[in-house]
Short mmCIF file of C-alpha atoms in Angstrom, two decimals:
data_model
loop_
_atom_site.label_atom_id
_atom_site.label_comp_id
_atom_site.label_asym_id
_atom_site.label_seq_id
_atom_site.Cartn_x
_atom_site.Cartn_y
_atom_site.Cartn_z
CA MET A 1 41.80 76.70 -13.14
CA LEU A 2 44.96 77.27 -11.49
CA LEU A 3 46.99 74.77 -14.36
CA LEU A 4 44.98 78.03 -17.34
CA LEU A 5 46.45 80.38 -15.60
CA LEU A 6 49.63 78.75 -15.87
CA ARG A 7 49.65 77.40 -19.58
CA ASP A 8 47.35 80.09 -21.45
CA ASP A 9 47.95 77.59 -24.37
CA LEU A 10 46.21 74.27 -23.17
CA GLY A 11 44.20 73.47 -25.81
CA ILE A 12 41.28 76.25 -26.84
CA GLY A 13 42.19 78.10 -23.81
CA GLY A 14 42.35 81.76 -24.39
CA VAL A 15 42.17 82.75 -20.33
CA ALA A 16 44.31 85.72 -21.55
CA ARG A 17 41.53 87.25 -24.44
CA GLU A 18 38.89 86.35 -22.30
CA VAL A 19 40.01 89.09 -19.44
CA ALA A 20 40.80 91.78 -22.16
CA LEU A 21 37.08 91.58 -23.08
CA TYR A 22 36.24 92.08 -19.02
CA GLU A 23 38.45 95.26 -19.70
CA HIS A 24 36.88 96.63 -22.56
CA TRP A 25 33.50 95.84 -21.38
CA TYR A 26 34.63 98.08 -17.90
CA GLY A 27 35.75 101.27 -20.46
CA LYS A 28 32.26 101.11 -21.08
CA PHE A 29 30.66 101.05 -17.47
CA ALA A 30 33.32 103.79 -17.00
CA ALA A 31 32.06 105.89 -19.83
CA GLY A 32 28.49 105.39 -18.02
CA THR A 33 26.85 102.92 -20.47
CA PHE A 34 26.63 98.70 -20.94
CA PRO A 35 28.09 97.32 -23.77
CA PRO A 36 25.81 98.91 -26.93
CA GLY A 37 24.67 96.71 -29.59
CA ASP A 38 27.61 94.29 -28.62
CA ALA A 39 26.19 91.10 -29.40
CA THR A 40 28.19 89.63 -26.81
CA TRP A 41 26.68 90.84 -24.10
CA GLN A 42 24.26 89.32 -22.84
CA TYR A 43 24.00 89.27 -19.45
CA PRO A 44 21.35 91.51 -16.81
CA PRO A 45 22.07 94.68 -15.68
CA GLY A 46 23.48 93.84 -12.22
CA ALA A 47 26.46 91.88 -13.72
CA GLY A 48 27.79 95.34 -14.48
CA LEU A 49 28.73 95.24 -11.00
CA VAL A 50 30.72 92.56 -10.77
CA ILE A 51 32.68 93.60 -13.41
CA MET A 52 33.08 97.03 -11.37
CA SER A 53 33.72 95.39 -8.74
CA PRO A 54 38.28 95.59 -9.01
CA ALA A 55 37.86 99.32 -9.44
CA PRO A 56 40.08 101.62 -7.00
CA SER A 57 37.48 104.39 -5.76
CA PRO A 58 36.15 107.40 -8.07
CA GLY A 59 38.77 109.00 -9.46
CA SER A 60 41.81 107.83 -7.62
CA PRO A 61 45.09 106.56 -10.35
CA THR A 62 45.47 102.84 -11.22
CA SER A 63 48.63 101.31 -11.58
CA ARG A 64 47.35 99.58 -15.04
CA PRO A 65 45.18 101.00 -17.92
CA SER A 66 42.15 99.16 -19.71
CA SER A 67 43.39 96.16 -22.42
CA PRO A 68 42.86 96.87 -25.92
CA SER A 69 39.58 94.88 -27.21
CA PRO A 70 40.46 91.58 -28.33
CA SER A 71 40.51 90.46 -31.78
CA SER A 72 37.91 88.68 -33.59
CA PRO A 73 37.91 85.26 -32.86
CA THR A 74 40.28 83.09 -34.63
CA ARG A 75 41.17 78.70 -34.91
CA SER A 76 43.18 78.75 -32.22
CA SER A 77 40.79 81.42 -29.93
CA PRO A 78 36.92 81.13 -30.17
CA SER A 79 37.23 84.28 -27.68
CA ARG A 80 34.18 86.30 -27.66
CA SER A 81 35.02 89.81 -29.74
CA PRO A 82 33.33 92.95 -28.87
CA ALA A 83 30.98 94.94 -31.97
CA PRO A 84 31.65 98.52 -32.58
CA THR A 85 31.23 100.91 -29.76
CA ALA A 86 28.82 103.28 -29.99
CA PRO A 87 28.96 106.96 -27.86
CA ALA A 88 27.72 106.95 -24.37
CA SER A 89 24.42 109.11 -24.06
CA PRO A 90 25.13 112.64 -23.02
CA ARG A 91 22.70 113.15 -20.87
CA ARG A 92 24.52 110.06 -18.64
CA MET A 93 26.90 111.52 -16.42
CA ASP A 94 31.17 110.21 -16.04
CA LEU A 95 31.19 107.96 -12.89
CA GLY A 96 34.91 108.70 -12.35
CA LEU A 97 36.13 105.00 -12.75
CA ARG A 98 39.24 103.63 -14.05
CA PRO A 99 39.76 100.95 -15.63
CA ALA A 100 41.40 98.35 -13.44
CA ALA A 101 42.56 94.79 -14.78
CA PRO A 102 40.12 92.72 -12.56
CA PRO A 103 41.08 89.41 -11.69
CA PRO A 104 40.11 85.92 -14.21
CA PRO A 105 37.92 84.03 -12.58
CA PRO A 106 37.22 80.26 -13.69
CA LEU A 107 37.78 80.12 -17.57
CA ALA A 108 36.92 84.19 -17.19
CA ARG A 109 33.55 84.06 -16.20
CA TYR A 110 32.08 85.62 -12.84
CA ASP A 111 30.03 82.02 -11.82
CA VAL A 112 31.37 81.86 -8.99
CA GLN A 113 30.27 85.17 -7.76
CA THR A 114 26.65 84.56 -9.13
CA THR A 115 26.67 81.37 -7.04
CA ALA A 116 27.93 83.07 -4.32
CA LEU A 117 24.57 84.81 -4.45
CA ALA A 118 22.53 81.88 -4.62
CA VAL A 119 24.13 79.51 -2.12
CA LEU A 120 23.95 82.27 0.61
CA ALA A 121 20.70 83.08 -0.09
CA LEU A 122 19.95 79.40 0.23
CA LEU A 123 21.79 79.21 3.11
CA ALA A 124 19.65 82.17 4.88
CA LEU A 125 16.30 81.09 3.31
CA THR A 126 16.38 77.82 5.71
CA ALA A 127 17.26 80.24 9.10
CA ARG A 128 14.41 80.39 11.74
CA ARG A 129 14.75 84.60 12.30
CA THR A 130 12.62 87.05 9.89
CA ALA A 131 15.59 88.91 9.31
CA ALA A 132 17.40 85.87 7.44
CA HIS A 133 14.33 85.18 5.73
CA GLN A 134 14.19 89.03 4.46
CA LEU A 135 18.53 88.61 3.95
CA GLY A 136 17.95 85.23 1.79
CA GLY A 137 15.29 87.32 -0.22
CA ALA A 138 17.15 89.81 -1.08
CA LEU A 139 20.57 88.30 -2.60
CA ALA A 140 18.12 86.09 -4.09
CA GLY A 141 17.16 89.33 -5.79
CA ILE A 142 20.61 90.42 -6.68
CA GLY A 143 21.69 87.20 -7.91
CA ALA A 144 18.22 87.55 -10.54
CA THR A 145 20.11 91.19 -11.40
CA VAL A 146 23.50 89.23 -12.19
CA LYS A 147 22.23 86.50 -13.76
CA VAL A 148 18.51 85.42 -13.57
CA TRP A 149 19.02 81.77 -12.32
CA PRO A 150 19.45 82.42 -8.46
CA ALA A 151 15.78 83.43 -8.10
CA LEU A 152 15.44 79.79 -8.54
CA ALA A 153 16.20 79.76 -4.84
CA LEU A 154 12.83 81.10 -3.79
CA LEU A 155 11.17 77.65 -5.40
CA GLY A 156 11.49 75.90 -2.90
CA THR A 157 10.06 78.09 0.26
CA PRO A 158 8.02 77.07 2.85
CA ARG A 159 4.26 78.87 2.16
CA GLY A 160 3.50 81.12 3.96
CA ARG A 161 4.85 83.91 6.28
CA THR A 162 8.75 82.88 4.69
CA THR A 163 7.73 83.44 1.14
CA ARG A 164 6.09 86.75 1.79
CA GLU A 165 9.31 87.88 3.51
CA ALA A 166 11.53 86.04 1.24
CA TRP A 167 9.59 87.14 -2.31
CA THR A 168 9.01 90.61 -1.08
CA ALA A 169 12.21 91.00 -0.25
CA ALA A 170 13.93 89.82 -3.68
CA ALA A 171 11.04 91.48 -5.19
CA VAL A 172 12.20 94.99 -3.42
CA THR A 173 16.10 94.93 -3.94
CA ALA A 174 16.16 93.43 -7.96
CA VAL A 175 13.64 96.51 -8.69
CA ALA A 176 15.67 98.81 -6.65
CA LEU A 177 19.16 97.84 -7.69
CA LEU A 178 17.67 97.69 -11.63
CA ALA A 179 16.00 101.62 -11.14
CA THR A 180 19.19 102.53 -9.95
CA LEU A 181 21.17 100.80 -12.53
CA ALA A 182 18.61 102.42 -15.76
CA PHE A 183 19.56 106.22 -13.87
CA PHE A 184 23.05 106.33 -13.78
CA PHE A 185 23.61 103.70 -17.04
CA SER A 186 22.32 104.19 -20.87
CA GLU A 187 21.73 100.51 -22.28
CA SER A 188 20.81 98.55 -19.44
CA LEU A 189 18.23 96.24 -21.03
CA GLY A 190 20.17 96.12 -24.34
CA PHE A 191 21.01 92.65 -23.29
CA LEU A 192 17.41 91.41 -23.94
CA ARG A 193 17.67 91.92 -27.74
CA GLN A 194 21.25 89.46 -27.94
CA GLN A 195 19.79 87.53 -26.08
CA GLY A 196 16.73 86.38 -27.95
CA ASN A 197 18.76 86.13 -31.32
CA ARG A 198 21.32 82.90 -28.99
CA GLY A 199 20.91 79.28 -31.43
CA ILE A 200 22.32 76.53 -30.53
CA GLN A 201 25.31 76.24 -28.66
CA ILE A 202 27.43 73.15 -29.46
CA GLU A 203 28.07 71.90 -26.19
CA SER A 204 23.74 72.07 -25.59
CA LEU A 205 21.69 68.71 -25.75
CA GLY A 206 20.30 69.74 -29.12
CA GLY A 207 23.56 70.69 -30.07
CA THR A 208 25.03 67.12 -29.52
CA ALA A 209 21.67 65.76 -31.26
CA LEU A 210 22.77 67.81 -34.49
CA ALA A 211 26.52 66.97 -34.26
CA LEU A 212 25.73 63.24 -33.92
CA ALA A 213 23.24 63.92 -36.92
CA ARG A 214 26.36 65.35 -39.31
CA SER A 215 28.49 62.74 -38.10
CA ALA A 216 25.91 60.22 -39.30
CA GLY A 217 26.28 62.44 -42.44
CA ILE A 218 21.97 63.24 -42.14
CA TRP A 219 22.58 66.73 -41.64
CA PRO A 220 24.23 69.45 -43.52
CA GLY A 221 24.56 72.57 -41.25
CA THR A 222 28.25 73.82 -39.57
CA VAL A 223 29.50 75.60 -36.45
CA GLU A 224 29.89 79.35 -36.55
CA PHE A 225 30.86 81.98 -34.30
CA ARG A 226 27.56 83.49 -33.37
CA TYR A 227 26.52 86.16 -30.15
CA GLY A 228 29.66 85.37 -28.83
CA ALA A 229 29.84 81.78 -28.84
CA LEU A 230 29.81 78.57 -31.17
CA GLU A 231 26.87 78.20 -32.48
CA TYR A 232 25.43 75.61 -35.22
CA VAL A 233 24.26 77.09 -38.14
CA GLY A 234 22.05 74.69 -41.06
CA PRO A 235 18.25 73.45 -42.11
CA TYR A 236 16.26 72.62 -38.54
CA VAL A 237 19.14 74.46 -36.10
CA SER A 238 15.97 77.43 -36.22
CA THR A 239 13.30 74.45 -35.43
CA LEU A 240 15.14 72.85 -32.56
CA GLY A 241 16.07 76.53 -30.93
CA HIS A 242 12.30 77.03 -30.14
CA LEU A 243 11.66 73.06 -29.74
CA SER A 244 14.31 74.69 -26.48
CA LEU A 245 12.60 77.30 -25.24
CA LEU A 246 8.95 74.96 -25.48
CA LEU A 247 10.89 72.24 -23.11
CA THR A 248 12.27 75.15 -21.19
CA ALA A 249 8.41 76.62 -20.46
CA ALA A 250 7.44 73.14 -19.79
CA ALA A 251 9.82 73.06 -17.28
CA LEU A 252 8.69 76.10 -15.52
CA CYS A 253 5.00 74.58 -15.35
CA TRP A 254 5.92 71.63 -14.45
CA LEU A 255 7.91 73.24 -11.38
CA VAL A 256 4.75 75.60 -10.88
CA LEU A 257 2.67 72.04 -10.62
CA TRP A 258 5.04 70.91 -8.15
CA ARG A 259 5.00 74.18 -5.85
CA VAL A 260 1.07 73.59 -5.77
CA ARG A 261 0.91 69.84 -5.50
CA ALA A 262 3.79 69.91 -2.64
CA HIS A 263 2.91 69.43 1.18
CA ARG A 264 5.52 67.97 2.75
CA TRP A 265 8.30 70.41 3.30
CA THR A 266 12.05 69.25 5.14
CA PRO A 267 14.92 71.57 6.34
CA ALA A 268 16.51 70.10 2.54
CA THR A 269 13.72 70.96 0.78
CA PRO A 270 14.61 74.12 -0.31
CA TYR A 271 18.25 73.27 -1.51
CA ASP A 272 16.87 70.62 -3.12
CA THR A 273 14.32 72.31 -4.91
CA ALA A 274 16.51 75.17 -6.03
CA PHE A 275 18.77 72.12 -7.41
CA ALA A 276 16.17 70.27 -9.66
CA ALA A 277 15.35 73.33 -11.22
CA VAL A 278 18.60 75.01 -12.32
CA LEU A 279 19.25 71.32 -13.64
CA LEU A 280 16.02 71.43 -15.77
CA PHE A 281 16.31 74.39 -17.22
CA THR A 282 20.43 73.99 -17.67
CA VAL A 283 19.17 70.78 -19.89
CA THR A 284 16.86 72.43 -22.05
CA SER A 285 18.81 75.56 -22.67
CA ARG A 286 19.56 75.99 -26.44
CA VAL A 287 23.08 77.01 -24.49
CA ILE A 288 25.34 75.08 -21.89
CA SER A 289 28.33 77.15 -21.20
CA PRO A 290 31.26 74.63 -19.38
CA GLN A 291 30.50 77.72 -16.23
CA TYR A 292 26.69 76.20 -15.88
CA VAL A 293 28.80 73.28 -13.78
CA ILE A 294 29.91 75.60 -11.34
CA TRP A 295 26.25 76.83 -10.69
CA LEU A 296 25.34 72.95 -10.48
CA LEU A 297 28.10 72.36 -8.31
CA GLY A 298 27.78 74.68 -6.00
CA LEU A 299 23.60 74.02 -5.40
CA ALA A 300 24.53 70.22 -4.58
CA ALA A 301 27.16 70.73 -1.82
CA VAL A 302 24.78 72.98 -0.09
CA CYS A 303 22.09 70.22 -0.13
CA LEU A 304 24.94 67.77 0.62
CA THR A 305 24.80 70.18 3.94
CA SER A 306 21.90 68.76 5.25
CA ARG A 307 21.42 65.23 6.27
CA GLU A 308 17.22 65.25 4.85
CA THR A 309 18.55 66.15 1.38
CA VAL A 310 17.05 63.28 -1.69
CA MET A 311 19.72 65.13 -3.79
CA ARG A 312 22.75 62.49 -2.90
CA PRO A 313 23.05 60.52 -5.76
CA VAL A 314 21.67 63.68 -7.83
CA ALA A 315 24.89 65.15 -6.99
CA LEU A 316 27.23 61.69 -7.59
CA LEU A 317 26.21 61.95 -11.06
CA LEU A 318 27.15 65.70 -11.23
CA LEU A 319 30.54 64.44 -10.17
CA PRO A 320 31.56 62.31 -13.61
CA ALA A 321 29.78 65.38 -15.62
CA ALA A 322 31.79 67.59 -14.09
CA ALA A 323 34.79 66.44 -14.92
CA LEU A 324 33.91 65.76 -18.81
CA SER A 325 33.26 69.05 -18.82
CA ALA A 326 36.73 70.30 -18.10
CA LEU A 327 37.67 67.76 -20.68
CA ALA A 328 35.61 69.63 -23.61
CA TYR A 329 36.59 72.19 -22.99
CA PRO A 330 38.85 73.54 -23.09
CA VAL A 331 41.87 70.57 -23.57
CA LEU A 332 39.15 68.76 -26.43
CA TYR A 333 36.89 71.72 -27.77
CA PHE A 334 38.85 71.14 -30.91
CA ASP A 335 37.28 67.95 -31.38
CA VAL A 336 34.00 68.91 -29.86
CA ILE A 337 33.86 71.90 -32.64
CA ASP A 338 35.49 69.01 -35.32
CA GLY A 339 32.86 66.54 -34.13
CA THR A 340 35.26 63.76 -33.94
CA PRO A 341 34.48 61.01 -32.43
CA THR A 342 36.40 61.91 -29.71
CA GLY A 343 34.86 64.71 -29.11
CA LEU A 344 31.40 63.60 -29.67
CA ALA A 345 32.38 60.45 -27.05
CA VAL A 346 32.67 63.39 -24.60
CA MET A 347 30.01 65.74 -24.80
CA VAL A 348 27.58 62.72 -24.92
CA LEU A 349 28.83 61.51 -22.23
CA ARG A 350 28.85 64.68 -20.17
CA ASN A 351 24.74 65.72 -21.41
CA GLY A 352 23.53 62.12 -21.15
CA LEU A 353 24.74 62.38 -17.13
CA LEU A 354 23.26 65.72 -16.94
CA LEU A 355 20.16 64.20 -18.39
CA ALA A 356 20.28 61.56 -16.17
CA ALA A 357 20.74 63.70 -13.02
CA THR A 358 17.92 65.82 -14.22
CA LEU A 359 15.51 62.91 -14.62
CA LEU A 360 16.05 61.36 -11.12
CA ALA A 361 16.45 64.98 -9.20
CA ALA A 362 12.66 65.76 -10.44
CA ARG A 363 11.46 62.53 -9.44
CA ARG A 364 13.21 62.56 -6.34
CA LEU A 365 11.74 65.81 -5.59
CA TRP A 366 8.47 65.00 -6.83
CA THR A 367 8.06 61.40 -4.54
CA SER A 368 9.46 63.02 -1.38
CA THR A 369 7.24 65.83 -1.50
CA VAL A 370 4.20 65.53 -3.29
CA ALA A 371 3.91 61.84 -3.39
CA ALA A 372 4.79 60.97 -0.05
CA ALA A 373 2.39 60.97 2.97
CA PRO A 374 1.56 63.98 4.15
CA GLU A 375 2.69 64.53 8.34
CA GLU A 376 0.87 64.41 10.70
#
């Protein structure tokens, strides 16, 4: 990340352009609205709080005005491009926020902050005090309003009082936060329209299958910039997208079955469950952006804090997958886009490691909690 900040011309790069997009969104929040009709805004309302976090106090002067909106993506930069703006709802108040320049997170995303919420939630949930369970639930609830997946931190809570306390705190916190944002900002649920139209991103497992088919000359599709990402367009893409959604639903069903059947809990079970669940939802997704690996690294690190974790081999598989992800984007991204032998090799290896890690994680979670003999 430090190298990218020093050399913004490495590979496809574009960190500075991404920060300009954050500033563009920031200006919308300052006017009291989530980005209206913007195909690149695909995040739950809580994400707006993260992007607004660099704000000075309301009404105070700033040292830097908002940057202009970034231009449409070109061959040298696939950065997200905001859609034409619409006026804020007249019934909304101007919050007095002055646009400021947010510091660029890794790859100009806010996934470190989101992962921190999930990590802190898991650590709190495994404490012995009721207040800690409620805090863990509240943090998971906040994380769910920011990027949904931190809610999976609650899946492995022990049955009984801990689950009731944590899940109730998460629900109350999430509902209260969403209601507050809906009151102060218009278009708070507009992201749902953009998410529903997403296709197959070139870095997903489905994208890798299409890239291999295109390389073999049996699929005639192309790559286009759509909904803030590079996606495949052509025959069978819609079918593959629906298959991905079905696989995600199947993963959820498996996790529910695991929850019902599991009878052995250790202090590491909440960590292991969250890690396995996020892996399942990652590999079945239509999108596997580079920042997804940040989620997995954070959860793997939490697992490794416990001697009783069963996810050590899975965490080891994640290390080369993370290295290949950093190589694929931004350094070799042109090769990934064009489907060159180098680009194909990197993506096949990276996604193969993620798939292997997911299957191993699911197997080890099941055998350690369901297939293992119950404790006396």
